Amino acid sequence: MKRLMNIEPSRFWRTFLTIVPFIVIIALYWSASDARLAENPNDKLLPSFTQISSAIDRMAFTENKRTGEYLFWQDSAASLYRILLGITISAAIGLIIGLINGLLPGVRAGLSPLVTIASLVPPMAILPILFITFGLDELAKVMLIIIGTAPVIIRDMQSQVMQIPKEQLIKAQTLGASTWLVTIRVVLPQIMPKLLAAVRLSLGAAWLFLIAAEAIAAQEGLGYRIFLVRRYMAMDVILPYVAWITVLAFAMDFSLKKMSQVCFPWYHHQEASK
Amino acid sequence: MSFLQINNVWKSYGQAQILERLNLSIDQGEFISMVGASGCGKSTLLKMILGSEVATKGEISLEGKPLVAEPDAERGIVFQKYSVFPHMTVLQNVMVADEFTKSFLLGRCFGSARKQVKQKAESFIDAVGLTPAINKYPHQLSGGMQQRLAIAQALMKAPKILLLDEPFGALDPGIRADMHVLIRDIWKKNNLTIFMVTHDIKEGFELGSRVWVFDKVRHDPQAPMAYGAQVTYDLKLDTDKTPDIAALTQKIAVN
């Protein structure tokens, strides 16, 4: 008998073991929901799958009688627009400032302590300031995502740039490269895969800030809807919304991973061969 | 006037004196091996010639003019490792050497300019024997092949001085011997002036036309950092004759 730490599951078993926990959770939910509904058919806490699917049908595939819109898709579009805009701007800021900070000691001396302190300000604590200065519409929500995620990405990019071996930077100079050319031909290509990794890690925080901002002030959006229907204890709407947000987050994470593998194959091969 | 002149150069880091009173002159085409115990300052002198470190006192001049205080294309370098760019193939790694100086804005050449650079790069890749691996990335190459690539990169700029910082220190003995043949060949063909730091005395004598041995002349047991190292032996070798390495090594070891 091999040691436990040396037993690798086969392909079949790995797939099987991946699926099992999900099936168990669904089965547990189903039996618990059944038991509660048997006792009280008006129970709202654990709606049955039929109730959930009719709620999905109502939200996603039926026109809203008052506005003629499909609420679910409208909410999704509003939230996706905010988070994609926020995280894209964050990534751009993180890349540019992190790169300059990492490469130029003169700039780093001035900016790096400021970024460190800024990254420690709790973004939720300054949300009221954002609402006061940027108003209650899109800008404040996007700003919250940027303020919440950009400093972390800046710091990560800075340290990644500083981890590039000095030898490479000196070598480039002996080949006649200027600071600009070292930046775009040596440093930038090497930290792009790190940027994608940093963005993947900050997606969780971005969703947190988005939903928080939507919960407080919005007219549409996934977070807004969840907090709105909470008043009616509408678990049949909340649960599919949460599942949908998870699916979106997973899809974003997965596509960033694939993008990195397609655009920077040398990086992934190098990591794998380490 | 000599090619490279080192005039009363001192180097210290804070309280620690590393090198003191270096007065050396080098002619074009010499191959200088720098040997000595680790921490004796041989790499520091190499870095000062490279321009990534600056002398605390004194001056180094190249062809009568003070050395530029930052690395530039006049001085090529091969480090023990990390001298190639991991995100470029062998061909790109060598081509980029010319693209850096030909295209100030993008660092990339296109069309006929690219064809020209590519041809030149291919000839240098061929000279170091890397043609079969031309489209591979550095992590797919062995240590010896990576060093060959680093040498090809440096040669693209036709540097006045080639600096080697323990270039073969991480290689297997067999591959090391191949690299010795290669570097000797390149030195003779290009009339290069080479400085090589090595901790392998035998290698130093085998390759060099001149060997510098670094050691401390003055020593204060109460303050071991107070005095720096100097070049205690400056041996010019007749490169056509095989030197009696055993005798020379013993001569150094006795002191």
mmCIF file of C-alpha atoms in Angstrom, chain A residues 165 167-168 170-177 180-181 184-186 189-190 266 269-270 273, chain B residues 71-73 75 77 79 82-83 86-88 97 99-100 103 105-107 139 150 153 157:
data_model
loop_
_atom_site.group_PDB
_atom_site.id
_atom_site.type_symbol
_atom_site.label_atom_id
_atom_site.label_comp_id
_atom_site.label_asym_id
_atom_site.label_seq_id
_atom_site.Cartn_x
_atom_site.Cartn_y
_atom_site.Cartn_z
ATOM 1 C CA PRO A 165 16.820 39.758 -12.521
ATOM 2 C CA GLU A 167 21.320 40.855 -15.033
ATOM 3 C CA GLN A 168 18.641 41.057 -17.732
ATOM 4 C CA ILE A 170 22.021 45.343 -17.512
ATOM 5 C CA LYS A 171 22.315 42.988 -20.478
ATOM 6 C CA ALA A 172 19.695 44.994 -22.377
ATOM 7 C CA GLN A 173 21.663 48.185 -21.683
ATOM 8 C CA THR A 174 24.874 46.623 -23.004
ATOM 9 C CA LEU A 175 22.925 45.818 -26.175
ATOM 10 C CA GLY A 176 22.188 49.520 -26.535
ATOM 11 C CA ALA A 177 18.616 49.712 -25.195
ATOM 12 C CA TRP A 180 11.957 53.134 -22.979
ATOM 13 C CA LEU A 181 13.061 50.102 -24.996
ATOM 14 C CA ILE A 184 8.517 47.848 -23.782
ATOM 15 C CA ARG A 185 10.694 44.970 -24.983
ATOM 16 C CA VAL A 186 12.096 43.433 -21.806
ATOM 17 C CA PRO A 189 6.170 41.314 -22.039
ATOM 18 C CA GLN A 190 7.425 39.613 -18.897
ATOM 19 C CA TRP A 266 6.534 30.738 -23.048
ATOM 20 C CA HIS A 269 5.775 26.348 -20.242
ATOM 21 C CA GLN A 270 8.518 27.902 -18.158
ATOM 22 C CA SER A 273 9.031 23.068 -16.247
ATOM 23 C CA PRO B 71 26.371 50.031 -19.088
ATOM 24 C CA ASP B 72 26.457 50.702 -22.831
ATOM 25 C CA ALA B 73 27.054 48.934 -26.130
ATOM 26 C CA ARG B 75 31.060 46.726 -23.249
ATOM 27 C CA ILE B 77 28.553 41.107 -20.743
ATOM 28 C CA PHE B 79 26.691 36.673 -16.583
ATOM 29 C CA TYR B 82 19.839 35.292 -16.298
ATOM 30 C CA SER B 83 21.605 36.980 -19.206
ATOM 31 C CA PRO B 86 13.073 34.327 -21.258
ATOM 32 C CA HIS B 87 10.175 35.630 -23.352
ATOM 33 C CA MET B 88 12.053 35.571 -26.653
ATOM 34 C CA ALA B 97 20.410 43.376 -29.902
ATOM 35 C CA GLU B 99 16.662 46.209 -32.988
ATOM 36 C CA PHE B 100 17.403 48.141 -29.775
ATOM 37 C CA SER B 103 14.437 51.366 -33.893
ATOM 38 C CA LEU B 105 10.550 53.972 -30.790
ATOM 39 C CA LEU B 106 9.390 50.358 -31.042
ATOM 40 C CA GLY B 107 12.595 48.347 -30.690
ATOM 41 C CA HIS B 139 13.911 27.475 -20.803
ATOM 42 C CA ALA B 150 24.250 35.093 -24.269
ATOM 43 C CA GLN B 153 23.817 38.417 -28.164
ATOM 44 C CA LYS B 157 27.135 44.703 -30.867
#
